[in-house]
Amino acid sequence: MAKPRVIYWFRTDLRLHDSPALQAALDLEPEVLWPIFTWDPHYLYKARGGVNRWQFLLDCQNDLSQSITKLNKNSKLFVLREGPQTLFPKLFKAWKPTHLVFEKDTDAYGRSRDEVVAKAAKAAGIQVIIQPGRTLWDSDDIVQHHGGEPTMSITQLQAAGKKIGPVAKPIPAPESLPDPGDMPVDFERHVPEGKPDFNADYRSEEDTGYKHIAGPNGDFAIETLDELGFSPATTPHRGGETRALEILEDLLKDKKYTATFQKPKTSPAQFNPQSTTLLSPFFHFGALSVRLFYWRVHEIVESYGKAASSPPESLIGQVLFRDMYFAAHAALGASFGQTATNPHCRFIPWHLPSKRDPETGLITGDHHIDDQQAEAWFRRWKAGVTGFPWIDALMRQLRHDGWIHHLGRHSVACFLTRGGCYVDWERGCEVFEEWLIDHEPACNIGNWQWLSCTAFFTQYFRCYSPVSFGQKWDKSGELVRRWVPELSRVKEKYIYEPWKMPLPDQKEAGVRVTGDGLSEHQEGTYPKPMFDFNERRNICMAAMKNAYSVGLYGNDDKVLDGSWRTLFPSPDEAEVMGEYESDYGENADNNEYGHEQDGLDGETASNKRGAEKNGTDSKSKKRKTEA
DNA sequence: AGAGGGGTTGCTGAC
DNA sequence: GGTCAGCAACCCCTC
């Protein structure tokens, strides 16, 4: 029998060390091995992912390519600029491989993509080998050992993991790689529809990348930001396997830090250097193996003795949470990413609910504007001009650097959802998807559900304050001064509450606190806070209490057909989403959120808001007298 | 099997 | 300045 001719398809496993999939490819003792990467129109246009994450991806690709070349001067990472679904059938014919090998992906899009590719391979008589490798344990395995259910707590994940057995020991990087085979690409191109382009804002030039399948010089070069029409990245954080391994070694040298790490005791305000490892983007792109991390940290923890920290707060605990979210996503698929249809996600009548595709039931990435006030709050939150310096500093750091500390993410997520704006967690989730360099669908979705108290976590009465939480970690406001330079000269006393600053102090600090943050920004000004936080916190908490007592989950018929409204009789019960056009506009009597005209349509948003506040107060009083 | 303890990461004010 | 109860009271896990 002829020797195997193997295509190794790199995706988010951009490393040579501890790759069970790459090892499986090499175990075939192939005659030729093509290390390839394919462009994916989904990530280029349909999934949000700003220029900063692209930069990190490029770093990982370039580093990997160089490492491959070090093992075989004839080889490198060959980038093919076409979507895998249309490319592979043609590649199978043109290159005549015997095997296609890649690492398992369990996120919703990844699964559907790989199914198409595997089917095409089968039709072409090519053997497909898929190996898990993104997580500590195979996520499908975890689900299976948890009764087919998603893991919704860290105890559940740990119990399932225990049943499977110890995390696999890391595999060393290969010492050599076979030559690549011929790579004819004289077949017809499929150029994807670039519209709608969720990343259009990042393109200052035309996206020319798809003009040539093997790049402008025909050498399968790694793309550049220029070719994608992107402006330069702003993030200082750089990727690559080499860098990842260096950061890991540096971390492990500090035995005390590694062994006694307690996440809740690391500061969200610390930067340069930050208080946590910042390894998350490397895990996302697979530039660092999470199992290598696990075992190397484990070693240090074991040798450190009793003073070491333990999960869930410890470093090991952090990667356990990652596996928990992956297994929840693996079990629920696309439903995991939204409330509607998700049996494990509480239904809360947030403002700015997602539009859904009537065919699939899936959210479209667009939202209903049920309330102009909430829309304005959402826009100010995203732009980092809420008038709350702690929130604004974090949002600006996030946009610029693509990374903020975990507790910073907690602060801004709580603020947007249950602890301030009462805006749908799916809105915030989309912004993080766009901006985070470490964006991992499962973890991002899971954490937004956690913070909004719709799944994983329920203690909605624990609410982050945009003033106190910042003060607790950063009394003098260094993070604010760094990211909100308008306030850099403000006295410590007012740094988290500039609206309390008397005029003479404003003058001295060279800033005027005025405006709504959305109108044209005036030099030397900082916006007024967009609401009274304590007032909003009380309204939101009462509304959460009410929604919890109604007790609907995302898969409930009442949620899907719109009759949930009968359970939230009127806006004066508590905060509840307002009116908006249905997704299924044709039949008003039978639409998704269909309901009788209730006489509110003529009222303004502010009138409704007034009713909410008054109603909340009277309701809570009523409850007290009943008790 | 119902109760009680615990849950990575809240805030406030009293001592 | 550090600890702790009270806030009002969620769900999960274990015994």
XYZ file of C-alpha atoms in Angstrom, chain A residues 101-607:
507
model
C -6.308 15.309 10.148
C -7.432 18.095 12.456
C -8.175 18.947 16.079
C -11.752 18.643 17.303
C -13.751 21.828 17.650
C -16.914 21.792 19.763
C -18.300 25.283 19.314
C -21.511 25.615 17.334
C -20.065 26.981 14.107
C -16.989 24.752 14.258
C -19.087 21.636 14.484
C -21.272 22.523 11.498
C -18.215 23.459 9.427
C -16.352 20.263 10.246
C -19.395 18.150 9.493
C -19.488 19.531 5.952
C -15.768 18.942 5.478
C -15.866 15.416 6.915
C -18.752 14.552 4.617
C -16.846 15.789 1.577
C -13.814 13.771 2.632
C -15.894 10.661 2.994
C -17.369 11.199 -0.461
C -13.846 11.511 -1.866
C -12.708 8.352 -0.091
C -10.349 10.203 2.200
C -9.893 9.122 5.781
C -10.588 11.782 8.389
C -8.875 11.720 11.771
C -10.166 14.090 14.428
C -8.483 14.319 17.828
C -9.633 16.331 20.837
C -6.995 18.719 22.138
C -8.479 22.116 22.997
C -9.429 21.252 26.564
C -8.249 19.282 29.590
C -10.742 16.533 28.818
C -12.635 15.917 25.582
C -15.755 18.061 26.017
C -18.025 15.450 24.446
C -16.580 12.912 26.875
C -17.378 15.218 29.790
C -20.955 15.606 28.598
C -21.319 11.855 28.209
C -20.060 11.311 31.751
C -22.543 13.901 32.971
C -25.615 12.100 31.714
C -25.628 13.917 28.390
C -26.294 17.191 30.211
C -24.311 20.438 30.081
C -21.999 21.024 33.039
C -23.530 23.974 34.871
C -21.290 24.086 37.925
C -17.644 23.479 38.659
C -18.554 20.515 40.896
C -20.332 18.860 37.993
C -17.306 19.370 35.739
C -14.951 17.999 38.379
C -17.177 14.972 38.984
C -17.322 14.163 35.261
C -13.587 14.683 34.909
C -12.936 12.337 37.808
C -14.951 9.614 36.094
C -12.915 9.969 32.914
C -9.567 9.930 34.706
C -6.504 12.156 34.938
C -5.887 14.886 32.372
C -3.689 13.532 29.541
C 0.027 14.191 29.926
C 1.479 16.593 27.350
C 3.103 15.246 24.193
C 6.472 16.759 23.166
C 6.718 18.703 19.912
C 7.824 16.666 16.884
C 11.520 16.713 15.982
C 11.004 16.485 12.259
C 8.253 16.884 9.697
C 7.814 15.257 6.266
C 8.040 17.300 3.067
C 4.873 18.764 1.686
C 3.537 17.300 -1.577
C 2.662 19.177 -4.753
C 0.104 21.907 -4.349
C -1.660 22.640 -7.623
C -4.429 25.198 -7.253
C -5.583 25.443 -10.866
C -9.214 24.945 -9.963
C -12.071 27.394 -9.931
C -12.293 29.753 -6.967
C -15.257 30.263 -4.805
C -15.250 33.857 -3.622
C -17.550 34.352 -0.654
C -20.227 36.975 -0.299
C -18.636 39.597 1.931
C -21.938 41.108 3.010
C -23.082 41.657 5.649
C -19.637 42.323 7.012
C -19.701 42.562 10.803
C -16.103 43.773 10.709
C -16.609 46.523 8.135
C -15.726 49.183 10.709
C -12.173 47.909 10.887
C -11.568 48.119 7.157
C -10.204 51.411 5.920
C -9.328 49.847 2.557
C -10.924 47.289 0.315
C -10.543 43.687 1.394
C -8.348 42.251 -1.367
C -7.302 39.052 0.335
C -9.537 36.785 -1.669
C -8.140 37.800 -5.046
C -5.608 34.964 -5.107
C -6.057 31.598 -3.455
C -2.348 31.305 -2.649
C -1.808 34.959 -1.844
C -0.582 37.800 -4.077
C 2.719 36.012 -4.889
C 1.280 32.537 -5.206
C 3.413 31.236 -2.334
C 0.626 30.468 0.172
C 1.805 33.370 2.312
C 0.193 34.273 5.599
C -2.135 37.208 5.098
C -1.376 40.725 6.240
C -3.743 43.197 7.845
C -3.270 45.349 4.729
C -4.684 42.661 2.484
C -7.764 42.445 4.680
C -8.181 46.196 4.407
C -7.649 46.520 8.158
C -6.012 49.457 9.879
C -3.127 48.582 12.209
C -3.950 46.873 15.490
C -3.894 48.896 18.691
C -3.286 46.068 21.163
C 0.135 45.747 22.807
C -0.459 42.028 23.437
C 1.285 39.761 20.968
C 0.776 36.108 20.122
C 2.745 33.048 19.043
C 3.675 29.670 20.497
C 7.266 30.724 21.213
C 6.070 33.668 23.252
C 3.465 31.526 25.025
C 6.080 29.039 26.185
C 8.328 31.869 27.388
C 5.501 33.439 29.372
C 4.684 30.063 30.894
C 8.312 29.488 31.938
C 8.517 32.956 33.463
C 5.311 32.310 35.359
C 6.519 28.973 36.709
C 9.756 30.571 37.932
C 7.655 32.522 40.424
C 6.661 29.517 42.498
C 4.814 31.521 45.110
C 2.653 33.322 42.548
C 1.900 30.089 40.683
C 1.112 28.014 43.741
C -0.842 30.536 45.812
C -2.769 32.274 43.026
C -6.280 33.261 44.099
C -8.287 34.841 41.311
C -10.623 36.923 43.495
C -7.564 38.473 45.155
C -5.946 39.656 41.925
C -6.530 43.303 41.110
C -8.674 44.313 38.144
C -7.073 47.754 38.253
C -3.463 46.626 37.902
C -1.859 47.082 34.511
C 1.669 47.066 33.213
C 2.056 44.373 34.281
C -1.416 43.016 34.837
C -2.191 40.874 37.899
C -3.140 37.699 36.009
C -1.190 35.611 33.498
C -2.808 36.900 30.275
C -2.442 33.421 28.796
C -6.102 33.252 27.734
C -5.574 34.412 24.109
C -2.844 31.798 23.690
C -5.272 29.143 24.878
C -7.855 30.452 22.442
C -5.591 30.158 19.411
C -4.076 26.951 20.677
C -0.631 28.542 20.857
C -0.366 27.059 24.334
C -1.701 23.674 25.350
C -4.016 23.886 28.317
C -2.863 20.417 29.402
C 0.786 21.457 29.398
C -0.218 24.443 31.537
C -2.214 22.179 33.845
C 0.602 19.706 34.487
C 3.375 22.272 34.803
C 1.343 24.265 37.340
C 0.326 21.041 39.084
C 4.005 20.200 39.626
C 4.648 23.521 41.341
C 1.497 23.285 43.453
C 2.399 19.757 44.626
C 5.881 20.753 45.662
C 4.689 23.918 47.402
C 2.829 22.160 50.186
C -0.129 23.199 52.284
C 0.083 26.914 51.620
C -0.895 26.384 47.970
C -4.318 27.526 46.800
C -6.821 25.115 45.300
C -9.676 25.163 42.788
C -11.787 27.038 42.002
C -9.683 30.046 42.976
C -6.300 28.660 41.946
C -4.675 28.713 38.516
C -5.813 25.114 37.973
C -9.322 26.260 38.873
C -9.260 28.780 36.033
C -8.732 26.132 33.385
C -11.357 23.921 35.038
C -13.893 26.705 34.510
C -12.810 26.847 30.885
C -13.560 23.139 30.511
C -16.916 23.617 32.238
C -17.985 26.246 29.700
C -16.703 24.187 26.785
C -18.703 21.159 27.924
C -21.839 23.272 28.421
C -21.423 24.617 24.895
C -20.681 21.139 23.533
C -23.914 19.826 25.040
C -26.215 22.686 24.038
C -24.784 23.784 20.692
C -26.047 27.050 19.245
C -28.768 27.298 21.920
C -26.048 27.928 24.470
C -25.346 31.301 22.889
C -28.799 32.733 23.487
C -31.717 32.733 25.884
C -34.419 31.714 23.405
C -34.556 27.897 23.091
C -31.942 27.422 25.836
C -33.363 25.218 28.629
C -30.589 26.205 31.042
C -30.876 29.958 30.657
C -33.378 31.975 32.666
C -35.688 34.272 30.787
C -35.453 37.880 31.958
C -37.365 40.530 29.997
C -34.279 42.618 29.303
C -34.291 45.701 27.096
C -32.796 45.467 23.578
C -33.698 41.822 22.951
C -32.153 39.982 20.018
C -33.865 39.576 16.690
C -34.212 35.957 15.717
C -34.260 34.118 12.422
C -37.758 32.654 12.049
C -36.329 29.626 10.212
C -33.648 28.585 12.667
C -34.767 30.297 15.848
C -31.210 31.595 16.195
C -30.326 35.172 17.041
C -29.201 37.220 14.042
C -26.726 39.625 15.626
C -29.227 42.457 15.353
C -31.545 43.658 18.100
C -34.922 45.277 18.728
C -34.916 48.765 20.158
C -37.784 48.527 22.612
C -36.637 51.563 24.566
C -34.665 54.569 23.316
C -33.250 55.252 26.761
C -31.822 51.723 27.037
C -30.375 52.002 23.522
C -28.652 55.248 24.484
C -27.273 53.654 27.653
C -26.001 50.712 25.647
C -24.251 53.001 23.174
C -22.665 55.003 25.962
C -21.533 51.806 27.671
C -19.904 50.545 24.478
C -18.246 53.885 23.750
C -16.900 54.233 27.295
C -18.747 57.481 27.994
C -21.216 56.431 30.696
C -20.027 59.140 33.053
C -18.868 56.461 35.516
C -15.047 56.632 35.252
C -14.452 53.037 36.422
C -16.753 51.648 33.735
C -15.447 54.002 31.061
C -11.793 53.211 31.819
C -12.437 49.494 31.517
C -14.434 49.798 28.297
C -11.745 51.973 26.715
C -9.000 49.594 27.811
C -11.006 46.727 26.362
C -11.487 48.432 23.022
C -7.866 49.525 22.739
C -6.006 46.537 24.187
C -8.515 43.733 23.580
C -8.069 42.551 27.125
C -9.258 43.547 30.589
C -8.994 41.703 33.883
C -11.659 39.147 34.689
C -13.115 41.230 37.526
C -13.182 44.255 35.248
C -15.316 42.187 32.890
C -17.546 41.419 35.862
C -17.944 45.102 36.642
C -18.943 46.205 33.159
C -21.136 43.134 32.518
C -23.061 43.527 35.757
C -23.473 47.239 35.014
C -24.935 46.639 31.541
C -27.338 43.900 32.634
C -28.766 43.248 36.093
C -26.887 46.009 37.898
C -27.704 49.167 35.970
C -28.978 49.262 32.409
C -31.149 46.140 32.390
C -29.989 45.458 28.835
C -29.942 41.937 27.375
C -26.704 40.049 28.118
C -26.592 39.063 24.454
C -25.782 42.710 23.577
C -22.769 42.752 25.862
C -21.715 39.303 24.721
C -21.547 40.579 21.126
C -19.373 43.548 22.076
C -16.947 41.267 23.908
C -16.964 38.912 20.928
C -15.862 41.800 18.783
C -13.203 43.249 21.038
C -11.593 40.501 23.084
C -8.337 39.059 21.785
C -9.012 36.028 23.975
C -12.610 35.676 22.814
C -13.674 32.074 23.244
C -17.345 31.570 22.351
C -18.047 29.120 25.176
C -16.289 31.146 27.878
C -17.667 34.492 26.779
C -21.237 33.231 26.603
C -20.891 31.393 29.903
C -19.473 34.389 31.707
C -22.205 36.719 30.421
C -24.826 34.269 31.642
C -22.982 34.075 34.951
C -22.822 37.844 35.450
C -26.375 38.468 34.317
C -27.573 35.729 36.695
C -29.324 33.851 33.905
C -27.256 30.670 34.334
C -24.336 29.341 36.430
C -24.829 32.010 39.104
C -27.960 33.249 40.862
C -27.054 35.701 43.606
C -28.383 38.743 41.824
C -28.418 40.740 45.044
C -24.617 40.815 44.900
C -24.162 43.815 42.683
C -20.967 45.550 41.633
C -20.853 49.286 42.250
C -19.044 51.360 39.610
C -17.761 53.538 42.442
C -16.989 51.254 45.395
C -15.502 48.387 43.413
C -12.969 50.641 41.729
C -12.100 52.293 45.049
C -11.598 48.940 46.704
C -8.806 48.008 44.288
C -7.408 51.324 43.175
C -7.954 54.114 45.694
C -6.066 56.735 43.753
C -7.636 55.843 40.408
C -4.540 54.949 38.390
C -6.516 52.877 35.881
C -8.979 55.716 35.360
C -6.197 58.273 34.907
C -4.544 56.010 32.325
C -7.643 55.347 30.226
C -9.760 58.432 30.842
C -7.114 61.136 30.429
C -9.753 63.877 30.721
C -9.791 63.027 34.414
C -6.060 62.554 34.917
C -5.751 65.628 37.143
C -8.884 65.102 39.186
C -8.380 64.799 42.961
C -8.504 61.307 44.428
C -11.642 62.262 46.334
C -13.611 62.722 43.104
C -11.878 60.358 40.695
C -14.698 57.803 40.746
C -17.473 60.391 41.154
C -16.457 63.446 39.125
C -20.061 64.709 39.032
C -19.688 65.545 42.727
C -16.762 67.821 41.998
C -17.435 71.527 42.807
C -16.792 73.938 39.959
C -13.524 75.344 41.367
C -12.151 71.776 41.538
C -13.264 71.132 37.967
C -11.394 74.233 36.898
C -8.289 73.178 38.763
C -8.421 69.700 37.212
C -8.970 71.169 33.763
C -12.175 69.292 33.062
C -15.838 70.211 32.944
C -18.374 67.529 33.832
C -21.098 68.077 31.260
C -22.891 66.511 28.331
C -24.495 63.168 27.597
C -21.470 61.454 26.073
C -23.216 60.905 22.740
C -23.378 64.421 21.310
C -20.180 65.733 19.824
C -17.435 65.555 22.407
C -16.089 68.863 23.583
C -12.437 69.180 24.445
C -11.857 69.329 28.199
C -15.179 67.777 29.183
C -16.290 64.494 30.697
C -19.955 63.403 30.583
C -22.370 63.471 33.471
C -23.344 60.027 34.795
C -26.122 58.547 32.680
C -28.254 57.675 35.706
C -28.379 57.555 39.483
C -26.695 54.238 40.072
C -28.314 53.434 43.420
C -31.736 54.110 41.996
C -31.053 51.850 39.012
C -29.580 49.119 41.196
C -32.757 48.995 43.276
C -34.984 48.929 40.200
C -32.947 46.169 38.588
C -32.806 44.076 41.726
C -36.563 44.271 42.192
C -37.022 43.350 38.537
C -34.675 40.380 38.880
C -36.579 39.212 41.920
C -39.798 39.416 39.972
C -38.386 37.610 36.923
C -36.966 34.879 39.153
C -40.352 34.356 40.760
C -41.977 34.076 37.326
C -39.333 31.427 36.707
C -39.297 31.022 32.921
C -36.423 29.398 31.055
C -35.419 30.074 27.453
C -37.019 26.945 26.033
C -40.433 27.667 27.580
C -43.262 27.931 25.044
C -44.275 31.202 26.670
C -40.859 32.643 25.896
C -40.881 31.413 22.320
C -44.447 32.416 21.430
C -44.486 35.744 23.248
C -47.138 34.895 25.822
C -44.572 35.464 28.576
C -45.996 38.996 28.650
C -49.127 37.818 30.392
C -46.885 36.838 33.315
C -45.392 40.314 33.501
C -48.772 42.088 33.476
C -47.698 45.702 33.294
C -44.573 47.781 33.373
C -45.321 48.951 36.876
C -44.622 45.468 38.161
C -40.923 46.122 37.648
C -38.513 46.843 34.819
C -39.599 44.948 31.737
C -38.817 45.297 28.075
C -41.015 47.683 26.140
C -42.789 47.421 22.808
C -41.111 46.643 19.516
C -41.810 45.267 16.075
C -42.001 41.505 16.026
C -39.572 39.312 14.102
C -42.470 37.811 12.212
C -44.114 41.081 11.240
C -46.708 39.719 8.805
C -49.144 38.454 11.359
C -49.467 40.795 14.275
C -51.864 38.553 16.174
C -49.556 35.614 16.067
C -46.089 37.032 16.325
C -43.216 36.016 18.533
C -43.898 38.549 21.205
C -47.511 39.004 20.206
C -49.894 40.643 22.598
C -52.957 42.832 22.639
C -52.538 46.555 22.426
C -52.195 47.553 26.027
C -52.452 51.275 25.625
C -48.773 51.915 26.273
C -47.794 52.551 22.685
C -48.635 56.212 22.869
C -46.569 56.828 25.954
C -43.010 57.987 25.790
C -40.139 55.959 27.087
C -39.620 58.365 29.941
C -43.262 58.072 30.996
